[in-house]
mmCIF file of C-alpha atoms in Angstrom:
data_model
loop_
_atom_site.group_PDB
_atom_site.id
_atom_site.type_symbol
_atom_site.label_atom_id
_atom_site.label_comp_id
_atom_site.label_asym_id
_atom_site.label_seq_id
_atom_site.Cartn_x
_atom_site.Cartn_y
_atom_site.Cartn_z
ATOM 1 C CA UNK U 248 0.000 0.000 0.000
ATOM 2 C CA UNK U 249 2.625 2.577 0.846
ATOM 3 C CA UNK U 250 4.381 2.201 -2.563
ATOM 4 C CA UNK U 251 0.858 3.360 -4.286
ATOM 5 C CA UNK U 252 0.631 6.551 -6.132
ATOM 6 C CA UNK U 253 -3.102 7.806 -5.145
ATOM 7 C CA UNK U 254 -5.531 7.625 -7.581
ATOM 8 C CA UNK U 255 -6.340 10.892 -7.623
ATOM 9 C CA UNK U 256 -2.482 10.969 -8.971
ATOM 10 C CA UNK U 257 -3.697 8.590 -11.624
ATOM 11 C CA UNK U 258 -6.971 10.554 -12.516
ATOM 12 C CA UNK U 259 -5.174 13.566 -13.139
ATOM 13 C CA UNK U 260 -2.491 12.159 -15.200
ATOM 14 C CA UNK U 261 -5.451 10.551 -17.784
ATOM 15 C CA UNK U 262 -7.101 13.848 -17.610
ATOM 16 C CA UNK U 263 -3.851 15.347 -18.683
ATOM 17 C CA UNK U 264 -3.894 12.910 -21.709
ATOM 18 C CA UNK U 265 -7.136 12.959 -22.497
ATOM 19 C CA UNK U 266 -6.527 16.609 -22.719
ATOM 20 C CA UNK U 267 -3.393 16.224 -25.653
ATOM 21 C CA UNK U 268 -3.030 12.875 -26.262
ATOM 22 C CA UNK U 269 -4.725 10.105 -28.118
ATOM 23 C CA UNK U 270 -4.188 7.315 -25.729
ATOM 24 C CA UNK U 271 -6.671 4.219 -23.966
ATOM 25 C CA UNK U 272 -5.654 3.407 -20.949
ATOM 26 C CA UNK U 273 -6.548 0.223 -19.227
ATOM 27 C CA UNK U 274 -6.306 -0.333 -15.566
ATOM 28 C CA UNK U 275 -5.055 -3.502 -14.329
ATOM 29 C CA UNK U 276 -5.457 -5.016 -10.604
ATOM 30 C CA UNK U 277 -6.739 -7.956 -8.655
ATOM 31 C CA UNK U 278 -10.099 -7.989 -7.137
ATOM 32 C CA UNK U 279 -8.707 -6.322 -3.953
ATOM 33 C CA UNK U 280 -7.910 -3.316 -6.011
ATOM 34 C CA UNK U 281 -11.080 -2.687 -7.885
ATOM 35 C CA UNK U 282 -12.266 0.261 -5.263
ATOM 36 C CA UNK U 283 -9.125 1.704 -5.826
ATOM 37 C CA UNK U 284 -9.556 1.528 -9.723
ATOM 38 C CA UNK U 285 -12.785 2.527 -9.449
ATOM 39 C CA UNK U 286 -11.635 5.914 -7.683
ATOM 40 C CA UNK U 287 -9.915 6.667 -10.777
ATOM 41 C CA UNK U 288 -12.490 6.045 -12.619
ATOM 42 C CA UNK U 289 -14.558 8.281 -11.009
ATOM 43 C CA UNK U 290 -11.662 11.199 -11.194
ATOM 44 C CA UNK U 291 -11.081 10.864 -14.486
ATOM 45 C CA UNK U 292 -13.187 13.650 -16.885
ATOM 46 C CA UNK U 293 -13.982 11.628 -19.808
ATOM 47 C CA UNK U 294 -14.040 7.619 -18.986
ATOM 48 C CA UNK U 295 -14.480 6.819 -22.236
ATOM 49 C CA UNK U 296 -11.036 6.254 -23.249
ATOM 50 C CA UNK U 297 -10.497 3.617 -20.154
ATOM 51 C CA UNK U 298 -11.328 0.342 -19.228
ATOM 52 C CA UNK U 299 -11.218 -1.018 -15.617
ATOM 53 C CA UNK U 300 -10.011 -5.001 -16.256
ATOM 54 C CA UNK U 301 -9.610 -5.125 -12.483
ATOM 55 C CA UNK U 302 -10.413 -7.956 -10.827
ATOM 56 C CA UNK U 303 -11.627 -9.302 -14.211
ATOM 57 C CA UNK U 304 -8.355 -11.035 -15.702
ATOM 58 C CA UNK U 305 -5.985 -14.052 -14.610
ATOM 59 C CA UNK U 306 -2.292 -13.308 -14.260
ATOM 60 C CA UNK U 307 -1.999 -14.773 -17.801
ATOM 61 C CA UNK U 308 -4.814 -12.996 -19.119
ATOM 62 C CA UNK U 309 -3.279 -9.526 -17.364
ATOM 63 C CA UNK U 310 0.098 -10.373 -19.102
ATOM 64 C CA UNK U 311 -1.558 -10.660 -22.412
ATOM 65 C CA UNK U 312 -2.769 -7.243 -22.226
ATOM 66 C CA UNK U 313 0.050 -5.750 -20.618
ATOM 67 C CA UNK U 314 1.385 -7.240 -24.107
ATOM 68 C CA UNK U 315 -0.532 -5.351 -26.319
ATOM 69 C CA UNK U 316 0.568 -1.852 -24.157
ATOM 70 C CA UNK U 317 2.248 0.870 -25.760
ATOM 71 C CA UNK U 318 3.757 1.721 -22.563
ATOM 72 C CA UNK U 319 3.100 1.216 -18.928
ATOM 73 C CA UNK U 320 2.827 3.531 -15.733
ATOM 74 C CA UNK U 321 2.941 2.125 -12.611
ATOM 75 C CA UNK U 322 4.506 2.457 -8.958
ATOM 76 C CA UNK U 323 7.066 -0.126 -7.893
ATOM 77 C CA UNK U 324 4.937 -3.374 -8.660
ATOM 78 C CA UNK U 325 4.936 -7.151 -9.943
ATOM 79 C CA UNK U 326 3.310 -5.810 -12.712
ATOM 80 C CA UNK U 327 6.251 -3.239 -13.740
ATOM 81 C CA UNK U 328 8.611 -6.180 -14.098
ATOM 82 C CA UNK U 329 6.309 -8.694 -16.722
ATOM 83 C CA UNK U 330 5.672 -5.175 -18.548
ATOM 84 C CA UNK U 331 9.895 -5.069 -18.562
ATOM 85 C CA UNK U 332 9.989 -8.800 -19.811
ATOM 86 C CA UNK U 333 8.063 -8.452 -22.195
ATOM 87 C CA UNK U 334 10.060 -5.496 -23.359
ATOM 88 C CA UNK U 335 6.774 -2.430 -23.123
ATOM 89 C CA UNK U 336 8.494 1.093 -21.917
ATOM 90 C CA UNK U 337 7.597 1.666 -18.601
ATOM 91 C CA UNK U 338 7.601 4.268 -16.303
ATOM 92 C CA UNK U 339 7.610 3.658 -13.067
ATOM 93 C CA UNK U 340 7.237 5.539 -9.944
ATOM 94 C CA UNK U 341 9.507 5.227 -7.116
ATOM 95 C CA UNK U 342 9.368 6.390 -3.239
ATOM 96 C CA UNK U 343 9.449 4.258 -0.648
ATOM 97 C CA UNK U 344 11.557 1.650 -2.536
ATOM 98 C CA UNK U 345 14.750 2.055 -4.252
ATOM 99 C CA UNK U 346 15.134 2.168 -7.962
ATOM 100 C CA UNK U 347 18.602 1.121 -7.508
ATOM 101 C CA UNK U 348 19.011 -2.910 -8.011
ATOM 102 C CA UNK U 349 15.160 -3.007 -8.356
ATOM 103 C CA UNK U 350 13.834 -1.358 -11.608
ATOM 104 C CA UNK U 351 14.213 -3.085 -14.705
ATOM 105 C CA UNK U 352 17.055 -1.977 -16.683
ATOM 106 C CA UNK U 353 16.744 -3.436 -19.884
ATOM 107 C CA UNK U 354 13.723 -2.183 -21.642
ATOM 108 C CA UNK U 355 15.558 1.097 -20.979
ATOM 109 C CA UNK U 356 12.812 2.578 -18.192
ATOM 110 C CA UNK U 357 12.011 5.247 -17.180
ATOM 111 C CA UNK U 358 12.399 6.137 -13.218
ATOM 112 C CA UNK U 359 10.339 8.943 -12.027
ATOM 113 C CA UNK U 360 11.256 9.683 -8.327
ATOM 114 C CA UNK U 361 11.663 13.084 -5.849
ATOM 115 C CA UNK U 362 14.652 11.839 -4.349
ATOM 116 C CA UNK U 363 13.803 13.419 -1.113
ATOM 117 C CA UNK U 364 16.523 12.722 2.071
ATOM 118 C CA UNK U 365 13.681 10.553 3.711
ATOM 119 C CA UNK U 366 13.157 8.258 0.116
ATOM 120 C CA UNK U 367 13.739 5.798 0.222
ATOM 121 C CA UNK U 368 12.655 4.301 3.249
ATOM 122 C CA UNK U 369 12.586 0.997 2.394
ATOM 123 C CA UNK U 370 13.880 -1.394 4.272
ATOM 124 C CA UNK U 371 14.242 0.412 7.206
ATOM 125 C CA UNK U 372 10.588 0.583 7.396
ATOM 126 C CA UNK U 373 8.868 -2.374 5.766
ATOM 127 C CA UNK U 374 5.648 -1.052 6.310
ATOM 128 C CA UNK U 375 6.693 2.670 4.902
ATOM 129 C CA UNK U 376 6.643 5.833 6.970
ATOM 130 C CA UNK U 377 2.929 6.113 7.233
ATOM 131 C CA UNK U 378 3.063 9.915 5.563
ATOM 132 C CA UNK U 379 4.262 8.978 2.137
ATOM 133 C CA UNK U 380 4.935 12.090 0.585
ATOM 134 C CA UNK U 381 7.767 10.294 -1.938
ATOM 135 C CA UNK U 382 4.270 8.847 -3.349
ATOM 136 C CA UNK U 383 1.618 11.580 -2.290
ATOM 137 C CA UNK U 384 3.076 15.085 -3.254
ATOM 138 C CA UNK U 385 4.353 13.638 -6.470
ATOM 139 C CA UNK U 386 2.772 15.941 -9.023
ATOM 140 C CA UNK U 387 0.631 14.499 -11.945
ATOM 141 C CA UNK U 388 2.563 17.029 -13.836
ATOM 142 C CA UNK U 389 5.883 15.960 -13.362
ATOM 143 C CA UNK U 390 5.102 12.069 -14.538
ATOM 144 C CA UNK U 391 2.589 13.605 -17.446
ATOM 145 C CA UNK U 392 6.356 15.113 -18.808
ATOM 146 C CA UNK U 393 8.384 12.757 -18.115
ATOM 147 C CA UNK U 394 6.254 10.270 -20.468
ATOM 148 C CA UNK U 395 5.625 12.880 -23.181
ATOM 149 C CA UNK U 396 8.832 13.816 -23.205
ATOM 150 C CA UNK U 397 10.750 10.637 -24.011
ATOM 151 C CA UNK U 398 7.394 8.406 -25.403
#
């Protein structure tokens, strides 16, 4: 939980495409994560360009899409790494967790990160801090450029 960006993060980076960009997005997740893909659903200004498979897909079945990606945004996550082997750009958001020794390096990544003295925190605190601003004051803006920018 502590390594999530919020999905209000996520809401306003899909508004910020839907706004310039031509891009679906699909939202991936097991069934325990379907509130939290539903909240950025309901954040996002014009749902018709994204499609909740949360809950709905096997781990093959989520790999096979993940396959068909263009790219892939995510926090620090299982996910991240079959997006990496199967060679989709991905951009991944670090905080708690190091990028160093843990982000895929050969699908040539892209690490999006504050770097603040506190980040990261992990292992120290295996749990996280509890106030995760590595994760929480992380502008939409900043990870909206840094995909534009080198997608």
């Amino acid at each position: 939980k502590h390594k999530r960006w919020p999905s209000s993060k996520y809401s306003s980076l899909i508004n910020k495409f839907n706004n310039q960009q031509d891009v679906t997005f699909v939202l991936l997740g097991i069934s325990e994560e379907i509130s939290i893909c539903d909240a950025i659903l309901d954040g996002v200004n014009n749902s018709a360009n994204v499609i909740s498979l949360s809950g709905l897909c096997s781990i093959d079945e989520t790999i096979a899409v993940i396959s068909k990606c263009s790219f892939f945004i995510s926090g620090d996550s299982g996910l991240m790494h079959f997006a990496a082997a199967l060679k989709i750009k991905t951009y991944t958001i670090f905080g708690p967790t190091s990028h160093v020794g843990s982000a895929p390096s050969w699908n040539n990544g892209t690490i999006i990160t504050q770097s603040l003295p506190c980040s990261p925190c992990y292992p120290r605190l295996p749990q996280g801090c509890g106030k995760p601003i590595c994760m929480s004051n992380l502008n939409s803006s900043i990870v909206f450029e840094s995909i534009v920018n080198v997608k």
